[in-house]
Short mmCIF file of C-alpha atoms in Angstrom, two decimals:
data_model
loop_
_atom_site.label_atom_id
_atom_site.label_comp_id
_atom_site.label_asym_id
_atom_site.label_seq_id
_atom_site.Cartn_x
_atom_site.Cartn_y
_atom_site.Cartn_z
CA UNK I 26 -173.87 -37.13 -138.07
CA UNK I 27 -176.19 -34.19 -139.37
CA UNK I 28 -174.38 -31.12 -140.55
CA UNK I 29 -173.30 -28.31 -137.81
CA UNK I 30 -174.74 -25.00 -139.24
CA UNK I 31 -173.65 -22.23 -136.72
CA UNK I 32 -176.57 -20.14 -136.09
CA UNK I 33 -175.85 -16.19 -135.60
CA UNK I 34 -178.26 -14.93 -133.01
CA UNK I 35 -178.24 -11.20 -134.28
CA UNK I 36 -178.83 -7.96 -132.74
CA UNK I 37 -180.32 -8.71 -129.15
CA UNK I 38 -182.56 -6.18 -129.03
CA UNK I 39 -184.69 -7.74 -132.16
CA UNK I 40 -186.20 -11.06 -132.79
CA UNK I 41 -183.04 -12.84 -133.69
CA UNK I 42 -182.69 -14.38 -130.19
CA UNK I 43 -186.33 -15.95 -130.07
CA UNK I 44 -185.96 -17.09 -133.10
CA UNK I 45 -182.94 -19.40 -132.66
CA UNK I 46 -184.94 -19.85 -129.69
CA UNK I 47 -187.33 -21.67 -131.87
CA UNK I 48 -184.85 -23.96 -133.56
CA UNK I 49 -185.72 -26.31 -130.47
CA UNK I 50 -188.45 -27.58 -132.26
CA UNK I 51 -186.11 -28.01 -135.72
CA UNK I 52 -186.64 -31.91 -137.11
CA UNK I 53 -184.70 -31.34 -140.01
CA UNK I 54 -180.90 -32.92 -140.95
CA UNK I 55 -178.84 -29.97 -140.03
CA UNK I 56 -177.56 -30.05 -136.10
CA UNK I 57 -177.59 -26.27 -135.40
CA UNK I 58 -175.60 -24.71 -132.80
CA UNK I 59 -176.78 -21.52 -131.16
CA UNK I 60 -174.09 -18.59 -130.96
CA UNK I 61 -175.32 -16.05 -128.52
CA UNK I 62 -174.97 -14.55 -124.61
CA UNK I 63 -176.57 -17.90 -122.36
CA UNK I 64 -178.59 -15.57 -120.16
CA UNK I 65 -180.04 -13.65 -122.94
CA UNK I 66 -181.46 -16.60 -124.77
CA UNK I 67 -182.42 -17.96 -121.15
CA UNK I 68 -184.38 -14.66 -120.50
CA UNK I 69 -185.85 -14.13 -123.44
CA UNK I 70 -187.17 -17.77 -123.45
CA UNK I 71 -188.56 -16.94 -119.84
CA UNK I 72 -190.00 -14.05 -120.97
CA UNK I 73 -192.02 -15.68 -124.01
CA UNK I 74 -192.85 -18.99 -121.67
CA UNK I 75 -190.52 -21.27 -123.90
CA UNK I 76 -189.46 -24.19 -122.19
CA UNK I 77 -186.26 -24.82 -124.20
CA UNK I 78 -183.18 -26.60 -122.24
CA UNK I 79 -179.94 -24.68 -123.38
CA UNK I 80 -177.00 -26.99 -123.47
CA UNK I 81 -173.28 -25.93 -124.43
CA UNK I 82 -171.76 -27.42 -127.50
CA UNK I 83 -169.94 -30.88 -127.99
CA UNK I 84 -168.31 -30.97 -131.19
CA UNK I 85 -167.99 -34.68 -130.96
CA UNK I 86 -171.98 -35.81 -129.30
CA UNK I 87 -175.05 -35.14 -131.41
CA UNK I 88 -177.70 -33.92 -128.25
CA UNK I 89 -181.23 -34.65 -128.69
CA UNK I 90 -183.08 -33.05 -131.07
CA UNK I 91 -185.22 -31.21 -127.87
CA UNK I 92 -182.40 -29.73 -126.92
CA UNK I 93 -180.54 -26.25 -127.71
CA UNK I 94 -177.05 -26.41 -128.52
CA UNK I 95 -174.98 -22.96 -127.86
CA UNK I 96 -171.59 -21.30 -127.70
CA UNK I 97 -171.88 -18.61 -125.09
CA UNK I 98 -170.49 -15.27 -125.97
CA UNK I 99 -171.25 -12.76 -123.44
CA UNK I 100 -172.79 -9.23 -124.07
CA UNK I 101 -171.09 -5.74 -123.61
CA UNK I 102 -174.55 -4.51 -121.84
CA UNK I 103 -177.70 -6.11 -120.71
CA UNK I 104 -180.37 -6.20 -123.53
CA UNK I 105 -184.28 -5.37 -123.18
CA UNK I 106 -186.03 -6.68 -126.35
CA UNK I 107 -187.09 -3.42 -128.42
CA UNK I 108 -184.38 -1.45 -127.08
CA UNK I 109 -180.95 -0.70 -129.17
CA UNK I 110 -178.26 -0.39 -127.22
CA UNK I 111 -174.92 0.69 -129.08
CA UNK I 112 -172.07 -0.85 -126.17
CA UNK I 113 -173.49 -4.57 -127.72
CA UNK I 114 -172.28 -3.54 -131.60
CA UNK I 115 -168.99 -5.69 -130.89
CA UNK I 116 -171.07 -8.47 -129.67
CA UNK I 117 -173.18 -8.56 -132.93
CA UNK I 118 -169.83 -8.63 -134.77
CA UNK I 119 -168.27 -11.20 -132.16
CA UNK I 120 -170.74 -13.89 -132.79
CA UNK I 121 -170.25 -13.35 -137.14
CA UNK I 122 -166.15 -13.74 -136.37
CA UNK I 123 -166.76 -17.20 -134.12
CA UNK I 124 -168.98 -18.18 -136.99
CA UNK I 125 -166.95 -17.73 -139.61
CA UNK I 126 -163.58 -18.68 -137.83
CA UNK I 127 -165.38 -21.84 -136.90
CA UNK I 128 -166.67 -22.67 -140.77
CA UNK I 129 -162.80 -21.69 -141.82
CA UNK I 130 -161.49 -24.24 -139.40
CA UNK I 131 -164.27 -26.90 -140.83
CA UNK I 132 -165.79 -26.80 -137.12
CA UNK I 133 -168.99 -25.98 -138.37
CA UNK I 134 -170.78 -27.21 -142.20
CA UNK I 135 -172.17 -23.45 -142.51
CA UNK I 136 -173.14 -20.46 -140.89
CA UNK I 137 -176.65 -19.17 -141.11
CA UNK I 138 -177.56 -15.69 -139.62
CA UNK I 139 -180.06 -13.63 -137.73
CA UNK I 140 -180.78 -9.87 -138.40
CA UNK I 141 -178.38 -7.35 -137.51
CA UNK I 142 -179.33 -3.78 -137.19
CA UNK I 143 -176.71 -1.87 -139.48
CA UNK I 144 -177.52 1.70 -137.79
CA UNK I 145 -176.43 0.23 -133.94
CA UNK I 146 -173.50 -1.41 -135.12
CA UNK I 147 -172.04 1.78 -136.96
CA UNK I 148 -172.58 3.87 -133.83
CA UNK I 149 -170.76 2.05 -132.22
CA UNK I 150 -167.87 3.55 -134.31
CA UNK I 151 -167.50 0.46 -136.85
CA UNK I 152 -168.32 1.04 -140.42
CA UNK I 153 -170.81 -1.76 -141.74
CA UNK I 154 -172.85 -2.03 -144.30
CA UNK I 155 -174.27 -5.23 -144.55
CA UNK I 156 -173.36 -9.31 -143.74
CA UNK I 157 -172.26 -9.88 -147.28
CA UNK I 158 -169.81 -7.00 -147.26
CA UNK I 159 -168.10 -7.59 -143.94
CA UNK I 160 -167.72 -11.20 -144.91
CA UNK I 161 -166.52 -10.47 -148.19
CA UNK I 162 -164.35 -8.56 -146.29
CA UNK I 163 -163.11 -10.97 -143.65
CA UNK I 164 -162.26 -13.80 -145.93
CA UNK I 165 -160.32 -11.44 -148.56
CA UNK I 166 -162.98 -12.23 -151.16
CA UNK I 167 -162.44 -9.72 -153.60
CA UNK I 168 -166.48 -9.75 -154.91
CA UNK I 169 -169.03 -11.81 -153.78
CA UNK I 170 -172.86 -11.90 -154.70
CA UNK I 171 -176.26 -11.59 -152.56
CA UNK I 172 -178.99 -13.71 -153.67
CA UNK I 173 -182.28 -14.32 -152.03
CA UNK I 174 -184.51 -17.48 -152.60
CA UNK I 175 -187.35 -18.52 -151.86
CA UNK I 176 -190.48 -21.68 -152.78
CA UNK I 177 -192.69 -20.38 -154.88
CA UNK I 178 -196.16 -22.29 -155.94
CA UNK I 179 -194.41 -22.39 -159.32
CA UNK I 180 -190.97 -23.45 -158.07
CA UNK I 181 -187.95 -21.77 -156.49
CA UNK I 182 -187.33 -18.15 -156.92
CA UNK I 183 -183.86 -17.28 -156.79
CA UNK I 184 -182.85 -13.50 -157.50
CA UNK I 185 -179.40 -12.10 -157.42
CA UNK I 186 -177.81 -8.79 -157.24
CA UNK I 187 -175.47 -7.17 -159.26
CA UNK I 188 -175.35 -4.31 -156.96
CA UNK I 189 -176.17 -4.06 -153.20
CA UNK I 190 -176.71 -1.54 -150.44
CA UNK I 191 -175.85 1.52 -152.74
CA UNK I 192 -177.76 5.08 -153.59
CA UNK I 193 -179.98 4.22 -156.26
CA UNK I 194 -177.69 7.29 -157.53
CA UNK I 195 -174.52 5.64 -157.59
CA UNK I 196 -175.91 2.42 -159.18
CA UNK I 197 -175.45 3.36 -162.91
CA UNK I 198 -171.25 3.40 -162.05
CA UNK I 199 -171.19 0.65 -160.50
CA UNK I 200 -172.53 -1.70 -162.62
CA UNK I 201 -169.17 -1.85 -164.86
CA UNK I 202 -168.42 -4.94 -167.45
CA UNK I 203 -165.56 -6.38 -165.22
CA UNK I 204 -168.17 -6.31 -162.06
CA UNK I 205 -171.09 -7.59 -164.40
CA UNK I 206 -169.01 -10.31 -165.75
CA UNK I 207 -167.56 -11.43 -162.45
CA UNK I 208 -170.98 -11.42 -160.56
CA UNK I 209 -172.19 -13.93 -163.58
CA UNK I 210 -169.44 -15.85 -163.06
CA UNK I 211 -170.17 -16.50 -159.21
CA UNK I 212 -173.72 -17.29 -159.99
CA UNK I 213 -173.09 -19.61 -162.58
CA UNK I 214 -170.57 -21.66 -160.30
CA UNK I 215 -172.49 -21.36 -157.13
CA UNK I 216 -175.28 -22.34 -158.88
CA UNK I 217 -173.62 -25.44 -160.16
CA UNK I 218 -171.49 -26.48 -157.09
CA UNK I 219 -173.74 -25.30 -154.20
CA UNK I 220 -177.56 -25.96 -155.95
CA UNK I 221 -176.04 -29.24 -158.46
CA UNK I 222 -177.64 -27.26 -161.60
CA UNK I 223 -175.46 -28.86 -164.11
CA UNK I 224 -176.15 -26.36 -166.45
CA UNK I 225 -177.92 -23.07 -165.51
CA UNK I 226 -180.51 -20.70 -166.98
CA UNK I 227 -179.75 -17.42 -165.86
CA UNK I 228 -181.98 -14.28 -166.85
CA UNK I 229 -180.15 -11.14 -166.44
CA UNK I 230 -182.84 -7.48 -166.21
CA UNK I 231 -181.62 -4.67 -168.13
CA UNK I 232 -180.79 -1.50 -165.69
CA UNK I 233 -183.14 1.07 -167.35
CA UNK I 234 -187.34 1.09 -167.88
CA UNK I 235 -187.69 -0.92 -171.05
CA UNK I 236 -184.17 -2.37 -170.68
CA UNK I 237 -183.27 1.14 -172.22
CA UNK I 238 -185.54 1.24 -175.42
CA UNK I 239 -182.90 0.55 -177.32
CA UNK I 240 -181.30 3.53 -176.36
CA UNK I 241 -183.42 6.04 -175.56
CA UNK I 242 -184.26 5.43 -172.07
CA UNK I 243 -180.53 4.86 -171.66
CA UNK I 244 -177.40 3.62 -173.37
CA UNK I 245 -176.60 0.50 -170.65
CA UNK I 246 -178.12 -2.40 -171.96
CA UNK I 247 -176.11 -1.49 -175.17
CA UNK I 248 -172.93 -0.32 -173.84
CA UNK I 249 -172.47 -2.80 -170.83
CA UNK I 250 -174.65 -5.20 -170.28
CA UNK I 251 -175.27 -6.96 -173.75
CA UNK I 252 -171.77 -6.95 -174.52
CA UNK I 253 -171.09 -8.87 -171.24
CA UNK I 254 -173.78 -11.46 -172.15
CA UNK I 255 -172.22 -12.25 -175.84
CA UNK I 256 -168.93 -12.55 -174.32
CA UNK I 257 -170.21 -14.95 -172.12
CA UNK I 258 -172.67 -16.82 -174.07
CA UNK I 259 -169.52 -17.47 -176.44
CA UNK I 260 -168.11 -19.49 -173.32
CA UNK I 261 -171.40 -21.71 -173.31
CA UNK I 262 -173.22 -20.28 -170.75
CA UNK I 263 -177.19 -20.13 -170.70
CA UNK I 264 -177.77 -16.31 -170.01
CA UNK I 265 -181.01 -14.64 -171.76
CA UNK I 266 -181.70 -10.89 -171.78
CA UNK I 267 -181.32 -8.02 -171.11
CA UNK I 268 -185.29 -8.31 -170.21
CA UNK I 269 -187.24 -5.50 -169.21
CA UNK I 270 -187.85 -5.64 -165.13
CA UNK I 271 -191.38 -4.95 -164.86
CA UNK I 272 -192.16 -8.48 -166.99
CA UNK I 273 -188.92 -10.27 -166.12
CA UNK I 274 -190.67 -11.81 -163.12
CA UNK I 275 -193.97 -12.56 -164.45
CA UNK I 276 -194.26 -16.31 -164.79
CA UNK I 277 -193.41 -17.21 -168.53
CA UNK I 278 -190.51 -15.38 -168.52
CA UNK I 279 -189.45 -17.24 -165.25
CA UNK I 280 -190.20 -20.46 -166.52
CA UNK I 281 -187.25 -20.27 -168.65
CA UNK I 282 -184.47 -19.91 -165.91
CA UNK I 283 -183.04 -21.47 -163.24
CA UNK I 284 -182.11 -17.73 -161.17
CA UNK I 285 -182.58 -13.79 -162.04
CA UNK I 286 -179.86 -11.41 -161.96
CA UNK I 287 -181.08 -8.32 -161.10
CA UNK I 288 -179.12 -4.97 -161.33
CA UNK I 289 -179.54 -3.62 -157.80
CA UNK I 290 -180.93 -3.76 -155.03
CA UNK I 291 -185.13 -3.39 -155.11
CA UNK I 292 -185.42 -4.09 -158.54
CA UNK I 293 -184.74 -7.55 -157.55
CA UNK I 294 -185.89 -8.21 -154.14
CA UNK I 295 -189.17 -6.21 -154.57
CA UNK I 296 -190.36 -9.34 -156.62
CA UNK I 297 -188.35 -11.82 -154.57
CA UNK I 298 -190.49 -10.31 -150.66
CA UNK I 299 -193.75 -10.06 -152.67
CA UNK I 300 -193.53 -13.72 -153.38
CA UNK I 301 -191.58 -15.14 -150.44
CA UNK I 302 -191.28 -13.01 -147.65
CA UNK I 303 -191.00 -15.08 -144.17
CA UNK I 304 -189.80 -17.76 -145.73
CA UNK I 305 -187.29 -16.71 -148.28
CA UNK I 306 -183.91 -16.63 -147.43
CA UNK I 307 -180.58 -14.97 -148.51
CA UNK I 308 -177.31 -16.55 -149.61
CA UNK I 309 -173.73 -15.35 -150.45
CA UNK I 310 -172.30 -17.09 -153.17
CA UNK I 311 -168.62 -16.79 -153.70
CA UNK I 312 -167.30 -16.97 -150.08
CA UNK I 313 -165.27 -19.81 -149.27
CA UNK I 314 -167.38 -21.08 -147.06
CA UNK I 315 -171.49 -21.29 -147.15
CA UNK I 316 -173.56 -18.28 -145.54
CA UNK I 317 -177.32 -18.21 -145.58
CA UNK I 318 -179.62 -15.87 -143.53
CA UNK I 319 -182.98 -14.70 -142.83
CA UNK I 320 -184.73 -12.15 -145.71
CA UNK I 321 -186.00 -9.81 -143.18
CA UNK I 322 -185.01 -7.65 -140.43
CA UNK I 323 -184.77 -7.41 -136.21
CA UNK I 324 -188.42 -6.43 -136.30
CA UNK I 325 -187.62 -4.21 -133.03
CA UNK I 326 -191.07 -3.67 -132.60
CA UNK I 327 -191.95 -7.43 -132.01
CA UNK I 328 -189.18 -8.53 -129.98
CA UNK I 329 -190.47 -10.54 -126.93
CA UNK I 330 -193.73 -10.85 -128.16
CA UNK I 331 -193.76 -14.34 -129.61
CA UNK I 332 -195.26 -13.13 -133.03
CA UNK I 333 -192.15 -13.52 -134.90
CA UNK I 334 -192.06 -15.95 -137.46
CA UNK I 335 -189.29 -18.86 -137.71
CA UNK I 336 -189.84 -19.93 -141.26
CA UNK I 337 -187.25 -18.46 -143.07
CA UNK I 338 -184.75 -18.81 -140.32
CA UNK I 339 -185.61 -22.11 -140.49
CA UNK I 340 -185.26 -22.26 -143.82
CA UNK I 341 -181.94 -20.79 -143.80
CA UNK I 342 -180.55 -23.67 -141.67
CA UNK I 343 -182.41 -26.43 -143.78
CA UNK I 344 -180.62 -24.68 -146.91
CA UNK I 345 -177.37 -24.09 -145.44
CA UNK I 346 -177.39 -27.90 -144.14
CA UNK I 347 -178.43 -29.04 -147.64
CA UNK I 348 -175.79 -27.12 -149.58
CA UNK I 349 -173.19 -28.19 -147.17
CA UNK I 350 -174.56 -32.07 -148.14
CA UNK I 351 -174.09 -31.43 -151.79
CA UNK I 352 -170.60 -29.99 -151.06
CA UNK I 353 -168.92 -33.07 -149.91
CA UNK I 354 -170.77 -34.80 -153.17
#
């Protein structure tokens, strides 16, 4: 039996739907199983000329590979691809709790996820700020780590963050010794137990230009960061830095790690798109369960036109179905 991997559809209104859409034509060894409203997927395959049979999900009978597997969950308000409409914000979140309730229960292998559009979902009155946080959230996780991936034609890329969706203003707080060291220690062990590196290389940027110039472009490299590194070198762990961003992702330096900590948000994932983008994909390490998800966005403006691409959502299943594999190793 190949893996389940629930598959989020997203925010309607963007590509998420005709993307899972997509996953009809999926060969690899994950099984995945369409969350999403029935006559929204059924539309918007109608609408793109998609000839995709929709069938509902049997825990216990692997379907054909031509057909769809879903779990209906209906919408608040019709959708119209391209237009946000805020009454479906509980929907988005709907679909994420099924997902997640289902990958508690051992239901589903994984969940892998499509786009959500943060700015619909808060108007309609619920603070979120990203996947990772409200899943952090909902499985009492006190800190969990976002990491994108992606094949490069040297190898994998994998770059994680210390830091997330904050002002680049409020980064500098944030980053404190007890976060620092915790986010290293998720890596490291996710990095082991979910990608079977027995030992991993893990190069970790320095915060300022320079990594701080030894001080004079900034006192965090000394004062936090190195300190954290020593500590946990001591332990046996393979960390190198703090490098300097602006050469920590040209290719020598890469060659010596397994995965990149970065310490927020686009000094990381600037490098990680360049090199990846449409079919990279993100992960959250230290959830009980495994998450993976698309690395871009609803793409408002080409929902329904059949332009979207499927590679890193399909990606995103493949990983989520091989992590799953190594899991039960």
């Amino acid at each position: 039996m190949r893996p389940v991997i629930a598959v989020t559809s997203g925010e309607p209104a963007g590509i998420g739907p005709e993307l899972c859409l997509r996953l009809a034509d999926y060969q690899g060894e994950a099984r995945p199983v369409i969350l999403g409203d029935r006559d929204l997927l059924a539309e918007r395959a109608r609408q793109l000329g998609l000839d995709v049979e929709l069938c509902d999900f049997c825990p216990k009978s692997d379907v054909h590979r031509s057909s769809l597997e879903i779990i209906h969950l209906p919408l608040a308000e019709p959708s119209v691809a391209g237009k946000l409409e805020a009454r479906n914000g509980a929907y988005v979140l709907a679909l994420l709790d099924r997902a997640l309730a289902g990958c508690v229960s051992g239901e589903f292998a994984a969940m892998a996820t499509a786009p959500v559009h943060k700015g619909v979902i808060n108007e309609a009155g619920v603070h979120f700020t990203g996947h990772t946080e409200y899943l952090a959230e909902k499985t009492a996780t006190p800190l969990v780590v976002m990491m994108l991936a992606g094949d490069t034609s040297r190898g994998p890329l994998r770059v994680a963050l210390t830091s997330t969706h904050l002002p680049l203003k409020d980064v500098p707080a944030a980053i404190t010794p007890a976060i620092l060291e915790q986010t290293l220690r998720i890596l490291h062990a996710d990095l082991r137990g979910k990608y079977g590196i027995a030992e991993p290389r893990i190069l970790v940027a320095g915060l300022n230009p320079h990594a701080g110039e030894g001080g004079y472009l900034g006192m965090e490299e000394i004062e936090v960061i190195t300190p954290v590194l020593e500590k946990l070198r001591g332990e046996g762990m393979q960390l190198s830095g703090p490098h300097p961003a602006d050469t920590m992702f040209t290719p020598p330096v890469l060659a010596r790690g397994d995965a990149v900590l970065a310490m927020y948000h686009d000094q990381g994932l600037t490098a990680l798109k360049y090199a990846t983008f449409g079919q990279g994909i993100n992960v959250t390490l230290g959830l009980p369960i495994i998450r993976t998800s698309v690395d871009h966005g609803t793409a408002l403006e080409l929902a329904g036109t059949g332009q979207a691409d499927p590679g890193s959502l399909f990606e995103a299943v493949a990983e989520a179905a091989r992590m799953a594999s190594r899991k039960k190793l």
